[in-house]
C-alpha cells in the first residue's frame, strides 16, 4: 500500500488519502512509433528499425516500448489499425505481400528478443472491435450477398485466410473463399446480424470496418464461401480469446494496449485480460501484467471502465491530458493548482501522457518537417514538442501517479531536423533527443520517483510542486519569463539534508532542508533562459546521486504451433508451419530465432501424439544442420550457438511409415543487445514431395484431370488411385454454388452432366478424404 496526498489549496501542511498502486505504476512506456511511421532505410520493416534503436532506448532508461498492431492488414499501406488476418504476423503471402508494415514474422520475433536482451518490455497494441478489407488482394470473394447491410461496408464480410494447407494460388473469388486459415469470419459475426442490430451506439456501429459482435448468438454460415465450417455459440469471443493466448505465446510480448475499448463490451475485455493473466499456461502475464485501454473521455468514464474490467487494465488518462492541453494553450493564464484534481481517481494502473499518435497528426514536408496540423484527426489538441510549456507538461506526467507514456515525436526530434525519413536509429546526430525529456526520464528512473508516495505540498496558479516522498521534489510553472521562488515548501526530508536541482536549471546551487522539513526552491520559466535551456521545471533531490537504474537483460520465450490452418506453403511466404504429413519424411520449418553467441538456448518439442517419434533439428544461417534429437513424446534440445544470428528450427516424422500430426515447439533464448538488422536470412525451406499425403493444394490438384475441357455439357473426371471423392460442386466465379454432385465416388473416375448450366467459366470444388481440390472448367 502506498500513501497518496492531493491538496486542493495552497498550504504548507499535509493531508492524506490512500490508493492501491500496482507495481506497473513504475514503468515508463515509450510509444515507439508515430501515426504514419516510416524510414527509407527500413521500408516495411519497422521491427528492424526498433531493433537497431533498442540499445539507445535502454541507455535512456526506457522500461517498455509500445509497438503498433503487428498482424496482416489490408496492405503495407496500413499502419496496423485495419486488421485482416489475426494469425498472419508477416509469414503468409496474402493481400499482395508477405510483410506487414512492421516487417516479416521472423523480424517481429527478433525485435521482441532484442528488446528483452536490453531489459525492455514489449507492449503489443491490439485491435479487438473490428476487422476490415474482406476479400483477396483485389477484393474478390469478400462480399456475401446475403449479409445484412450496415450501411458502410457493402456486405464485404467474408473473411477467409491463406494457410499451409490452402495457400493463395490465385486471387480469384473461388480460391479466396476456399482458403482454410484459422478464425474465418462470416457476416453474422458482425453487426447487424439476425439478433443484434447495428448503428445505435458506440459498440454496434461500424466506424472502421465490419464491427465485431461479441454476443453469444452472433454466429452463422456464409451464403457463398466454399470453406464454410460450422460456427457455435460465442464464436467471436471464444476465437478472439484463443487468438490472444496464441499471440502472446508466439510473440512473447509482456503486456498490451487495447485500442478503442469503448467500442466493444467490457465483459469481453475483462475476459481477454483475465485469460492473458491466468489462462495462457506458461505465458501467463500474472497480476502485474501491464495493460492499458484507450477510452477517450472524462474521469468518471475512465474510472468506470477500469472498475468494470476488475482493474486488470488501466486507461490512458485523457482527462488529465485535456487539462495539460489547456495549460499549454493558455499562454501562462492556466491555474496550475487545478492539475492534481484532473487526474483520474482510479489510478491503480493509470497511464498519464502528453501526446500519442491519436493526439498528434502533423502535416509534413517532403523531408518530414511540420508544416501544419490535421486537427480533424486529433482526439485532443496536439502539444507541439518545441512549445516552451511542453517540458512542464512532461514534468507533471512523470511525477504524478501512474506509468507515464512518452511519445516518439516528443522524445526524438524528427519534426524540425529534416531527417524524419532518412535518419538511422543508432545515429545520435541525425536522430536527436529532446534534452528536457531525456533529463526527466533520467530523474524519474535514477531518483526512483515511484518508490516514494505522492504528495502535493504546493499549489498556486503559477507554481505546482509534487513530492515523491523523500525521493524528489518536482516543481513546475507555466509562466513564460518569471522564475518562481518558493519559500518553506514542506517535504519529508530531515533537517540538514542538502538538495540539488537534477534538472540543472539552477546550476550547481544547493538548498538545505530546515524548520521541520521545509526547503526553498526556484522553478525556471518556460522561455528556455535557465541553465541548460531547461523550460518550466526543476527536480530537487539529495545531492550525490548518480546513474543507478538498470534493467537486466532477460531471455524471451516463443512458441510455434504446427498446424495446417496456420502458416503458409506459398513460395513467396516464409514457408513455415503445417502439420507433419502422413507416411512421409518431408520436414516442416517451425520458425527462426536470433540467438546470442555462447548463450545456450533451449528448444522444447510437444507432439500431439506421444507414441510417435519426431526429429527436431537446428540449422545454422547457411541452412546446415548443427544439432538434432529424435524422440518419442516430449523432447528438449539445448544448443550453444557459435555466432550471433539466425538459427532455423525444423521438425519431421521419425519414420516414413507413420501417421502425421500437429506439434508445438517452444524456444527459450537470449538475443544479442546490438543487432545489424540487415543480416542475410535464408528460408531454409523444406522440399515438399509427393511421397505422402502432402498438405498443399497444388499437389492434390495434380492428381485430378478433366476430359474434355472445354466441355459441351458433360465431362469425365479421373484421379489417382487411393483417393476417395466425397462430393463435387460447380461454383461460378463470384463464389455461388450452381450444381452439386453428392458422393462418395469410389472408383478412379466419374462422369458428370452440366446440361442445365449456362456457358461460361466455372470452378469445380472437389471434396476428398485428403483435402479439397479446385479445378477450372469451361462450358461451351
XYZ file of C-alpha atoms in Angstrom:
780
model
C 0.000 0.000 0.000
C 1.334 3.434 -0.928
C 0.049 6.665 0.553
C -1.048 9.462 -1.746
C -1.862 13.043 -0.886
C -3.501 15.724 -3.027
C -4.176 19.152 -1.536
C -6.863 21.321 -3.034
C -5.458 24.667 -1.909
C -2.135 26.344 -1.196
C -0.946 25.246 2.220
C 2.197 24.102 3.952
C 0.640 21.149 5.773
C -0.212 17.685 4.525
C -3.436 15.766 4.349
C -3.568 12.100 3.385
C -5.545 9.837 1.136
C -4.648 6.340 0.010
C -4.904 4.075 -3.002
C -3.537 0.722 -4.009
C -0.749 1.080 -6.571
C 0.087 -1.790 -8.907
C 3.798 -2.487 -9.493
C 3.344 -1.492 -13.154
C 2.988 2.029 -11.720
C 6.710 2.466 -12.195
C 7.142 1.631 -15.861
C 7.967 4.371 -18.351
C 6.489 3.319 -21.680
C 7.626 4.787 -24.987
C 5.167 4.758 -27.855
C 7.795 3.585 -30.327
C 6.112 4.853 -33.487
C 4.210 7.806 -34.838
C 0.985 7.614 -36.846
C 2.350 7.006 -40.361
C 5.684 5.591 -39.212
C 8.291 5.075 -41.928
C 12.025 5.113 -42.561
C 13.545 4.880 -46.029
C 16.294 2.547 -44.815
C 13.739 0.147 -43.294
C 10.835 0.005 -45.801
C 8.004 -2.096 -44.387
C 10.452 -3.103 -41.693
C 9.747 -1.040 -38.573
C 10.625 -4.042 -36.421
C 14.171 -3.823 -37.790
C 14.264 -0.080 -37.142
C 13.300 -0.587 -33.491
C 15.728 -3.490 -33.177
C 18.584 -1.142 -34.006
C 17.171 1.609 -31.777
C 16.902 -0.696 -28.733
C 20.357 -0.020 -27.192
C 19.734 3.740 -27.212
C 16.362 3.260 -25.524
C 17.986 1.151 -22.824
C 20.624 3.814 -22.270
C 17.928 6.485 -21.917
C 16.145 4.372 -19.283
C 13.012 3.331 -21.190
C 11.253 0.442 -19.421
C 8.909 -0.678 -22.189
C 8.071 0.021 -25.804
C 4.518 0.148 -27.113
C 4.552 -1.224 -30.661
C 1.751 -0.957 -33.257
C -0.554 -3.839 -34.228
C 1.556 -6.483 -35.948
C -0.986 -8.652 -37.796
C -1.640 -8.577 -41.550
C -3.732 -5.582 -42.574
C -5.303 -4.573 -45.855
C -1.774 -3.964 -47.117
C 1.516 -2.399 -46.099
C -0.116 0.981 -46.715
C -1.960 0.413 -43.425
C -0.172 1.225 -40.175
C -1.848 -1.589 -38.245
C -5.323 -0.430 -37.289
C -7.036 -2.042 -40.285
C -6.695 -5.703 -39.221
C -7.414 -8.512 -41.660
C -5.865 -11.855 -40.595
C -5.173 -12.297 -36.874
C -2.906 -15.303 -37.480
C -0.694 -13.668 -40.120
C 2.260 -11.919 -38.467
C 4.075 -11.379 -41.740
C 4.600 -15.051 -42.540
C 1.854 -15.597 -45.138
C 1.663 -14.361 -48.694
C -1.731 -12.686 -48.950
C -3.130 -9.244 -49.682
C -0.335 -8.961 -52.235
C 2.578 -9.127 -49.811
C 4.443 -11.136 -47.218
C 5.401 -8.276 -44.912
C 3.236 -6.228 -42.637
C 4.217 -2.589 -42.091
C 6.414 -3.936 -39.276
C 8.245 -6.463 -41.477
C 8.045 -10.244 -41.560
C 7.322 -12.580 -38.663
C 10.967 -13.527 -38.094
C 11.867 -9.855 -37.735
C 8.985 -9.209 -35.333
C 10.057 -12.076 -33.075
C 13.659 -10.853 -33.213
C 12.536 -7.358 -32.179
C 10.926 -8.751 -29.018
C 14.025 -10.818 -28.258
C 16.405 -7.867 -28.727
C 14.247 -5.586 -26.582
C 14.335 -8.231 -23.843
C 18.109 -8.511 -24.188
C 18.239 -4.760 -23.496
C 15.972 -5.123 -20.462
C 12.969 -3.555 -22.227
C 9.439 -4.972 -22.142
C 7.244 -5.014 -25.241
C 3.654 -3.759 -25.077
C 1.627 -5.052 -28.024
C -1.165 -2.912 -29.479
C -4.274 -4.955 -30.311
C -7.483 -4.050 -32.141
C -10.489 -6.052 -30.946
C -13.540 -4.171 -32.188
C -13.306 -4.549 -35.964
C -11.658 -6.200 -38.944
C -11.628 -4.880 -42.495
C -10.963 -5.408 -46.201
C -12.582 -8.791 -46.728
C -11.592 -10.486 -49.971
C -8.462 -11.353 -51.893
C -5.923 -8.696 -52.838
C -8.433 -7.357 -55.381
C -11.472 -7.849 -53.129
C -12.715 -10.969 -54.892
C -14.808 -13.217 -52.650
C -15.137 -10.707 -49.846
C -18.785 -9.866 -50.393
C -21.613 -12.008 -49.086
C -24.800 -11.077 -50.971
C -26.931 -12.485 -48.128
C -25.369 -10.295 -45.458
C -27.432 -7.721 -43.615
C -26.184 -4.294 -44.652
C -24.588 -1.985 -42.101
C -24.613 0.957 -44.493
C -20.831 1.198 -44.538
C -19.095 -1.979 -45.697
C -21.277 -3.021 -48.659
C -21.609 -6.565 -47.258
C -17.872 -7.304 -47.503
C -17.944 -9.698 -44.577
C -16.477 -12.980 -45.853
C -13.120 -13.344 -44.125
C -11.071 -16.319 -45.346
C -7.345 -16.720 -44.894
C -4.393 -18.402 -46.513
C -2.837 -21.302 -44.646
C -0.268 -24.036 -45.096
C -2.973 -26.306 -46.500
C -4.538 -23.661 -48.771
C -2.043 -21.046 -49.978
C -3.194 -18.164 -52.160
C -2.502 -19.791 -55.525
C -4.701 -17.207 -57.246
C -6.681 -14.090 -56.336
C -9.996 -15.401 -57.660
C -13.146 -15.448 -55.584
C -13.204 -19.248 -55.669
C -9.648 -19.523 -54.399
C -10.218 -16.933 -51.699
C -13.459 -18.474 -50.486
C -11.799 -21.902 -50.232
C -8.897 -20.823 -48.026
C -8.873 -22.666 -44.703
C -6.809 -20.419 -42.452
C -7.744 -20.260 -38.775
C -10.533 -17.999 -37.455
C -12.674 -17.467 -40.589
C -15.499 -14.981 -40.096
C -18.969 -14.644 -41.596
C -21.403 -11.772 -41.730
C -23.304 -12.979 -38.651
C -20.144 -12.356 -36.565
C -20.613 -8.626 -37.105
C -23.331 -6.039 -36.616
C -26.048 -6.208 -37.799
C -26.983 -9.882 -37.512
C -30.372 -11.547 -37.035
C -30.494 -10.914 -33.286
C -28.248 -7.861 -32.844
C -28.991 -4.635 -34.751
C -26.379 -2.085 -35.660
C -25.600 1.556 -35.678
C -27.268 2.842 -32.493
C -24.313 3.189 -30.111
C -20.520 3.142 -29.774
C -20.383 -0.654 -29.603
C -22.520 -1.687 -32.580
C -21.541 0.996 -35.112
C -19.127 0.208 -37.983
C -16.785 3.176 -37.620
C -13.740 1.476 -39.170
C -14.991 -1.712 -40.803
C -17.242 -4.659 -40.038
C -17.835 -4.257 -36.322
C -17.350 -7.374 -34.175
C -20.434 -8.684 -32.388
C -19.378 -10.477 -29.193
C -22.883 -11.617 -28.252
C -23.128 -15.378 -27.781
C -25.768 -15.676 -30.535
C -23.698 -13.886 -33.212
C -22.827 -16.884 -35.379
C -23.871 -18.488 -38.648
C -22.728 -19.631 -42.089
C -21.657 -17.727 -45.166
C -24.045 -17.938 -48.104
C -21.304 -18.348 -50.705
C -17.997 -19.404 -49.108
C -16.509 -22.712 -50.256
C -14.801 -23.281 -46.926
C -17.715 -22.896 -44.542
C -17.167 -24.624 -41.184
C -19.985 -24.681 -38.665
C -19.912 -21.979 -36.022
C -21.241 -22.252 -32.489
C -22.292 -20.067 -29.581
C -19.832 -17.343 -28.507
C -17.874 -17.816 -31.731
C -16.195 -14.393 -31.785
C -15.449 -14.220 -28.069
C -14.009 -17.738 -27.899
C -11.902 -17.350 -31.007
C -10.598 -13.908 -30.097
C -9.605 -15.246 -26.680
C -7.834 -18.203 -28.289
C -6.043 -15.894 -30.691
C -4.792 -13.586 -27.938
C -3.359 -16.542 -25.998
C -1.714 -17.887 -29.178
C -0.434 -14.389 -29.963
C 1.195 -13.921 -26.559
C 2.826 -17.351 -26.738
C 4.061 -16.865 -30.295
C 5.433 -13.330 -29.973
C 6.451 -13.280 -26.323
C 5.175 -9.763 -25.608
C 4.875 -8.599 -21.998
C 1.699 -6.543 -21.962
C -0.859 -4.974 -24.210
C -2.587 -1.797 -25.214
C -6.266 -2.228 -26.109
C -7.431 0.049 -28.895
C -10.799 1.853 -28.718
C -12.169 -0.014 -25.686
C -15.446 1.907 -25.662
C -16.313 0.154 -28.942
C -16.634 -3.398 -27.616
C -18.192 -4.825 -24.431
C -16.330 -4.594 -21.147
C -17.241 -8.224 -20.363
C -15.223 -9.259 -23.416
C -12.295 -7.048 -22.411
C -12.273 -8.466 -18.873
C -12.438 -11.999 -20.264
C -9.457 -11.438 -22.557
C -7.398 -9.723 -19.857
C -8.028 -12.455 -17.282
C -7.008 -15.156 -19.740
C -3.795 -13.371 -20.663
C -3.026 -13.015 -16.974
C -4.008 -16.516 -15.828
C -5.247 -18.644 -18.748
C -2.181 -18.742 -21.002
C -0.329 -21.506 -19.111
C 3.435 -20.886 -19.270
C 2.792 -17.476 -20.915
C 0.603 -16.152 -18.089
C 1.216 -12.464 -17.503
C 0.041 -12.640 -13.899
C -1.433 -9.876 -11.786
C 1.369 -7.462 -12.686
C 0.948 -7.726 -16.459
C 0.945 -4.255 -17.994
C -2.351 -3.468 -19.715
C -3.957 -0.191 -20.728
C -7.139 0.635 -22.599
C -7.801 3.615 -24.840
C -11.010 5.338 -23.765
C -11.345 8.953 -24.804
C -13.423 10.557 -22.096
C -13.626 12.155 -18.664
C -12.611 10.906 -15.249
C -15.891 9.163 -14.425
C -15.837 7.206 -17.705
C -12.201 6.197 -17.290
C -12.745 5.057 -13.718
C -15.915 3.164 -14.642
C -14.158 1.186 -17.359
C -11.250 0.284 -15.045
C -13.709 -0.878 -12.405
C -15.714 -2.918 -14.910
C -12.652 -4.900 -16.018
C -11.763 -5.550 -12.358
C -8.719 -3.282 -12.630
C -6.943 -5.776 -14.869
C -6.039 -2.764 -17.009
C -5.770 0.946 -16.594
C -6.627 3.693 -19.038
C -4.727 6.488 -20.677
C -5.618 9.473 -18.519
C -7.397 11.564 -21.146
C -8.997 13.831 -18.552
C -5.545 14.858 -17.333
C -4.468 15.185 -20.965
C -7.312 17.671 -21.607
C -6.034 19.739 -18.670
C -2.426 19.670 -19.916
C -3.580 20.783 -23.345
C -5.429 23.710 -21.773
C -2.348 24.614 -19.723
C -0.131 24.738 -22.795
C -2.611 26.691 -24.924
C -3.482 29.239 -22.212
C -0.211 31.157 -22.616
C 0.545 31.277 -18.912
C -3.008 32.024 -17.765
C -3.859 28.495 -16.634
C -4.325 27.841 -12.902
C -1.760 25.105 -12.167
C -3.343 24.416 -8.778
C -6.152 22.629 -10.634
C -3.915 19.998 -12.240
C -3.853 17.346 -9.453
C -7.640 17.208 -9.324
C -7.792 16.455 -13.052
C -6.093 13.072 -12.765
C -8.473 10.126 -12.792
C -9.414 8.807 -9.372
C -8.799 5.122 -10.086
C -5.031 5.264 -10.505
C -4.116 1.632 -9.877
C -2.907 1.250 -13.474
C -3.375 4.742 -14.896
C -1.170 5.899 -17.773
C -0.643 9.680 -17.888
C 0.670 11.077 -21.182
C 1.332 14.257 -23.133
C 0.984 13.062 -26.738
C 0.252 9.899 -28.668
C -0.460 9.069 -32.303
C -4.138 9.997 -31.895
C -3.454 13.475 -30.482
C -0.535 14.278 -32.787
C -1.280 14.390 -36.536
C 1.062 16.819 -38.287
C 1.141 17.778 -41.949
C 4.632 17.167 -43.276
C 7.075 18.500 -45.826
C 8.921 16.109 -48.137
C 11.679 15.983 -45.505
C 9.188 15.178 -42.746
C 9.131 18.560 -41.014
C 5.919 20.028 -39.593
C 4.079 22.348 -41.982
C 0.634 22.272 -40.378
C -1.778 20.031 -38.497
C -4.579 17.610 -39.334
C -6.574 18.788 -36.354
C -9.718 16.993 -37.508
C -7.941 13.677 -36.901
C -6.733 14.565 -33.399
C -8.709 13.196 -30.455
C -7.360 16.031 -28.329
C -5.342 19.072 -29.492
C -1.673 18.307 -30.035
C 1.063 19.721 -27.830
C 3.903 20.672 -30.119
C 7.330 19.401 -28.977
C 9.017 22.791 -29.387
C 6.353 24.587 -27.358
C 8.058 26.088 -24.319
C 5.467 24.575 -21.993
C 5.822 21.023 -23.315
C 8.573 20.302 -20.791
C 6.355 21.450 -17.910
C 3.610 19.108 -19.138
C 6.079 16.220 -19.266
C 7.348 17.001 -15.774
C 3.780 16.709 -14.476
C 3.200 13.408 -16.277
C 6.422 11.927 -14.922
C 5.744 12.989 -11.341
C 2.067 12.072 -10.935
C 0.954 8.556 -10.065
C 0.896 6.055 -12.905
C 3.066 4.545 -15.604
C 3.993 7.566 -17.750
C 3.835 7.163 -21.514
C 6.215 9.128 -23.716
C 5.602 9.722 -27.419
C 8.265 9.107 -30.058
C 7.972 12.595 -31.535
C 8.415 14.169 -28.094
C 11.492 12.165 -27.106
C 13.132 12.378 -30.546
C 13.363 15.385 -32.834
C 12.006 14.232 -36.174
C 9.795 17.233 -36.918
C 12.332 20.010 -37.292
C 15.567 18.357 -38.360
C 14.705 17.332 -41.971
C 15.647 13.729 -41.191
C 12.346 12.017 -40.354
C 12.627 9.506 -43.184
C 16.390 9.408 -43.664
C 17.946 9.124 -40.203
C 19.480 5.951 -38.841
C 18.136 4.957 -35.413
C 21.574 4.380 -33.909
C 22.917 7.783 -35.070
C 22.506 10.316 -32.271
C 23.363 13.186 -34.615
C 20.564 12.519 -37.114
C 18.034 11.244 -34.544
C 18.315 13.910 -31.874
C 16.941 13.515 -28.354
C 14.930 16.213 -26.603
C 17.242 17.014 -23.699
C 14.494 18.099 -21.291
C 12.544 14.862 -21.684
C 15.698 12.769 -21.553
C 16.584 14.541 -18.313
C 13.121 13.936 -16.841
C 13.400 10.272 -17.796
C 16.789 10.075 -16.075
C 15.380 11.743 -12.968
C 12.306 9.501 -12.846
C 14.444 6.357 -13.001
C 17.588 7.222 -11.061
C 15.881 9.247 -8.329
C 13.250 6.485 -8.114
C 10.177 8.732 -8.216
C 7.670 5.903 -7.871
C 9.344 4.408 -4.819
C 8.051 7.401 -2.907
C 4.426 8.159 -2.046
C 2.760 11.045 -3.874
C 2.271 14.422 -2.169
C 1.323 17.867 -3.401
C 2.830 20.340 -0.912
C 2.371 23.491 -3.041
C -0.430 24.525 -5.388
C -0.726 28.008 -6.816
C -1.790 29.480 -10.179
C 1.832 29.779 -11.382
C 3.553 27.059 -9.356
C 2.864 23.398 -8.703
C 5.157 21.254 -6.559
C 4.870 17.479 -6.298
C 6.906 15.383 -3.883
C 7.668 11.720 -4.302
C 8.196 11.055 -0.616
C 11.856 11.569 0.333
C 12.875 10.823 -3.268
C 12.363 14.004 -5.285
C 10.627 17.358 -5.323
C 9.365 18.327 -8.783
C 8.485 21.982 -9.354
C 6.539 23.168 -12.405
C 5.457 26.558 -13.779
C 3.712 27.713 -16.950
C 4.966 31.297 -16.566
C 6.969 32.324 -19.614
C 9.535 34.750 -18.163
C 9.317 34.762 -14.352
C 11.182 32.420 -12.013
C 9.015 31.043 -9.223
C 10.960 31.399 -5.964
C 9.129 29.422 -3.306
C 9.931 29.518 0.409
C 9.028 26.981 3.043
C 7.936 24.107 0.814
C 7.138 21.222 3.161
C 8.956 17.924 2.493
C 9.674 14.595 4.187
C 13.437 15.068 4.341
C 15.225 15.539 7.628
C 16.546 18.962 8.503
C 20.061 19.479 7.218
C 19.523 17.408 4.039
C 21.259 19.144 1.137
C 19.342 19.160 -2.137
C 20.436 19.983 -5.670
C 18.414 20.509 -8.831
C 18.944 17.446 -11.037
C 17.368 19.247 -13.969
C 20.423 21.525 -13.980
C 18.224 24.611 -14.337
C 19.623 26.044 -11.085
C 23.203 25.158 -11.947
C 25.267 23.942 -9.005
C 23.179 25.770 -6.408
C 22.160 23.777 -3.337
C 19.268 24.076 -0.889
C 19.295 22.882 2.724
C 16.216 21.467 4.431
C 15.275 23.359 7.610
C 12.499 24.040 10.124
C 10.976 20.583 10.291
C 11.367 19.564 6.649
C 10.976 22.863 4.817
C 13.040 23.956 1.828
C 13.210 26.942 -0.517
C 13.290 26.169 -4.221
C 13.370 28.047 -7.533
C 11.473 26.949 -10.659
C 12.715 28.276 -14.024
C 10.384 29.962 -16.527
C 9.326 28.336 -19.805
C 11.315 30.615 -22.130
C 14.466 28.462 -22.031
C 16.707 31.127 -20.458
C 17.596 28.905 -17.493
C 20.817 26.930 -17.307
C 20.979 24.163 -19.985
C 17.923 25.717 -21.622
C 15.579 23.981 -19.186
C 11.966 25.052 -19.558
C 9.396 25.288 -16.797
C 10.525 22.590 -14.370
C 13.102 21.608 -11.751
C 13.806 18.380 -9.852
C 15.302 18.711 -6.364
C 16.711 15.675 -4.545
C 19.573 14.854 -2.162
C 22.967 15.547 -3.671
C 25.352 12.790 -4.644
C 23.008 10.573 -6.673
C 24.464 9.265 -9.912
C 23.237 6.848 -12.579
C 21.998 3.726 -10.808
C 18.994 2.494 -12.757
C 19.446 -0.513 -14.981
C 17.049 -3.202 -16.125
C 18.816 -6.536 -16.509
C 18.835 -8.463 -19.777
C 16.352 -11.303 -19.993
C 15.505 -14.162 -22.287
C 12.454 -14.496 -24.483
C 10.144 -17.494 -24.842
C 8.252 -18.025 -28.094
C 6.060 -20.954 -29.119
C 5.065 -22.139 -32.612
C 2.008 -24.318 -33.251
C 2.448 -26.582 -36.279
C -0.970 -26.972 -37.889
C -2.341 -26.974 -41.430
C -4.575 -23.962 -40.766
C -1.555 -21.868 -39.709
C 1.500 -20.779 -41.684
C 1.745 -20.841 -45.461
C 3.309 -23.109 -48.105
C 3.298 -20.434 -50.827
C 6.754 -19.907 -52.327
C 6.507 -16.155 -51.615
C 5.742 -16.780 -47.936
C 8.188 -17.707 -45.173
C 7.111 -21.313 -45.842
C 6.710 -22.041 -42.160
C 4.054 -24.075 -40.377
C 1.892 -27.031 -41.303
C 1.267 -30.319 -39.540
C 3.607 -33.208 -40.277
C 2.339 -35.219 -43.278
C 1.275 -38.848 -43.207
C 3.772 -41.525 -44.308
C 6.486 -39.072 -45.189
C 9.857 -37.780 -44.037
C 9.119 -34.347 -45.510
C 10.156 -31.765 -42.932
C 8.356 -28.629 -41.825
C 10.052 -25.337 -40.962
C 8.935 -24.307 -37.490
C 10.431 -20.829 -37.393
C 13.555 -18.855 -36.765
C 15.333 -17.382 -33.717
C 18.146 -14.839 -33.470
C 20.411 -16.082 -30.689
C 23.404 -14.615 -28.845
C 26.724 -16.344 -29.389
C 27.811 -18.549 -26.491
C 24.484 -18.340 -24.623
C 22.833 -21.776 -24.832
C 19.242 -21.801 -25.986
C 16.624 -24.485 -25.428
C 14.055 -25.822 -27.875
C 11.220 -27.899 -26.458
C 9.056 -30.231 -28.576
C 5.496 -31.227 -27.650
C 3.788 -33.645 -30.080
C 0.061 -34.165 -30.294
C 0.574 -37.960 -30.379
C 3.026 -39.002 -27.685
C 3.591 -42.509 -29.119
C 5.054 -41.398 -32.461
C 8.668 -40.369 -32.905
C 9.718 -36.945 -34.222
C 13.058 -35.452 -35.205
C 13.879 -31.887 -34.185
C 16.756 -30.155 -35.988
C 18.614 -26.823 -35.595
C 20.098 -25.302 -38.754
C 22.681 -22.538 -38.954
C 22.487 -19.366 -41.080
C 23.559 -21.357 -44.151
C 20.799 -23.955 -43.628
C 23.314 -26.569 -42.464
C 22.082 -28.843 -39.632
C 24.155 -28.274 -36.480
C 22.253 -30.340 -33.912
C 19.221 -32.600 -33.683
C 17.350 -35.041 -31.489
C 14.916 -37.850 -32.277
C 12.382 -38.513 -29.528
C 9.099 -40.231 -28.844
C 6.947 -37.937 -26.762
C 8.178 -34.612 -25.439
C 11.761 -33.627 -26.130
C 14.303 -30.939 -25.238
C 17.271 -29.827 -27.333
C 19.875 -27.427 -25.914
C 22.411 -25.812 -28.201
C 25.170 -23.233 -27.649
C 25.418 -21.020 -30.766
C 28.880 -20.316 -32.163
C 27.790 -16.979 -33.662
C 25.114 -14.354 -33.044
C 22.438 -14.616 -35.701
C 19.677 -16.600 -37.332
C 19.048 -20.236 -36.442
C 16.243 -22.203 -38.095
C 14.166 -24.884 -36.376
C 12.780 -27.819 -38.346
C 10.760 -30.886 -37.414
C 9.779 -34.122 -39.236
C 8.476 -37.624 -38.620
C 10.980 -40.147 -37.313
C 9.879 -42.707 -39.918
C 8.207 -42.698 -43.334
C 5.526 -45.173 -42.248
C 3.761 -43.277 -39.502
C 0.741 -41.014 -39.489
C 1.237 -37.263 -39.386
C 0.342 -34.963 -36.528
C 0.361 -31.489 -35.092
C 3.044 -30.438 -32.655
C 4.151 -27.435 -30.639
C 7.723 -26.123 -30.469
C 8.908 -23.668 -27.817
C 12.224 -21.787 -27.885
C 13.800 -20.084 -24.861
C 16.767 -17.958 -25.858
C 18.620 -14.675 -25.445
C 19.287 -12.353 -28.350
C 22.272 -10.008 -28.626
C 21.750 -6.459 -27.383
C 23.105 -4.887 -30.565
C 21.995 -6.161 -33.964
C 22.646 -5.143 -37.542
C 19.207 -5.996 -38.810
C 20.210 -6.402 -42.461
C 21.988 -9.692 -41.750
C 21.297 -12.185 -44.539
C 18.447 -14.572 -43.814
C 17.751 -17.760 -45.769
C 14.391 -19.513 -45.740
C 15.882 -22.980 -45.265
C 12.559 -24.159 -46.708
C 11.666 -27.835 -46.693
C 11.230 -29.583 -50.011
C 7.718 -30.908 -50.484
C 7.443 -34.172 -52.452
C 4.511 -36.374 -53.368
C 5.803 -39.178 -51.179
C 2.998 -38.780 -48.675
C -0.335 -37.063 -48.300
C 1.013 -33.601 -48.918
C -0.867 -30.793 -47.270
C -0.575 -28.430 -50.226
C -3.414 -27.728 -52.593
C -1.093 -27.854 -55.605
C -0.021 -31.471 -55.100
C -3.510 -32.839 -54.627
C -4.752 -30.871 -57.629
C -2.212 -32.635 -59.855
C -3.913 -35.967 -59.082
C -7.099 -34.910 -60.958
C -7.806 -34.412 -64.681
C -10.930 -33.378 -66.616
C -11.928 -34.625 -70.110
C -12.940 -32.802 -72.238
C -12.189 -29.276 -71.080
C -13.746 -27.127 -72.532
C -16.881 -29.206 -72.094
C -20.062 -29.332 -74.222
C -22.266 -30.136 -71.213
C -20.721 -33.272 -69.784
C -17.244 -34.333 -68.715
C -15.293 -37.125 -67.120
C -13.071 -36.613 -64.084
C -10.277 -39.125 -63.396
C -7.990 -39.217 -60.390
C -5.179 -41.178 -58.819
C -5.998 -44.424 -57.048
C -6.266 -44.298 -53.272
C -8.238 -41.027 -53.223
C -11.900 -41.097 -52.195
C -14.050 -38.299 -53.678
C -16.841 -37.283 -51.298
C -18.599 -34.614 -53.353
C -18.212 -32.368 -56.415
C -19.638 -28.843 -56.588
C -19.799 -26.420 -59.530
C -19.024 -22.827 -58.458
C -19.337 -19.691 -60.558
C -16.613 -17.026 -60.456
C -18.486 -14.985 -57.840
C -18.348 -17.968 -55.481
C -22.002 -19.073 -55.842
C -22.806 -22.785 -55.843
C -24.504 -23.729 -59.166
C -24.737 -27.519 -59.001
C -23.675 -30.218 -56.544
C -22.974 -33.938 -57.093
C -23.129 -35.946 -53.875
C -20.718 -38.836 -53.408
C -18.907 -40.764 -52.353
C -17.304 -41.834 -55.636
C -15.181 -44.951 -55.013
C -13.743 -45.588 -58.469
C -10.879 -43.664 -60.060
C -13.230 -41.808 -62.415
C -16.763 -40.447 -62.686
C -18.952 -38.785 -65.340
C -20.881 -35.578 -64.723
C -23.546 -33.762 -66.742
C -23.714 -29.973 -66.984
C -26.530 -29.584 -69.495
C -28.512 -27.128 -67.363
C -25.569 -24.777 -66.760
C -25.078 -21.658 -68.857
C -21.992 -21.260 -70.976
C -19.041 -19.722 -69.196
C -16.097 -20.305 -66.850
C -16.580 -22.258 -63.627
C -14.621 -23.886 -60.824
C -15.117 -27.443 -59.647
C -14.820 -27.815 -55.877
C -13.826 -31.447 -55.279
C -14.058 -32.695 -51.679
C -11.794 -35.686 -50.999
C -10.693 -37.680 -47.974
C -7.287 -35.956 -48.304
C -8.374 -32.365 -48.714
C -10.082 -30.081 -51.194
C -9.225 -29.561 -54.884
C -10.222 -26.667 -57.141
C -10.236 -27.296 -60.915
C -11.174 -24.771 -63.592
C -13.626 -25.853 -66.301
C -15.046 -24.076 -69.348
C -18.596 -24.845 -70.541
C -19.199 -24.034 -74.243
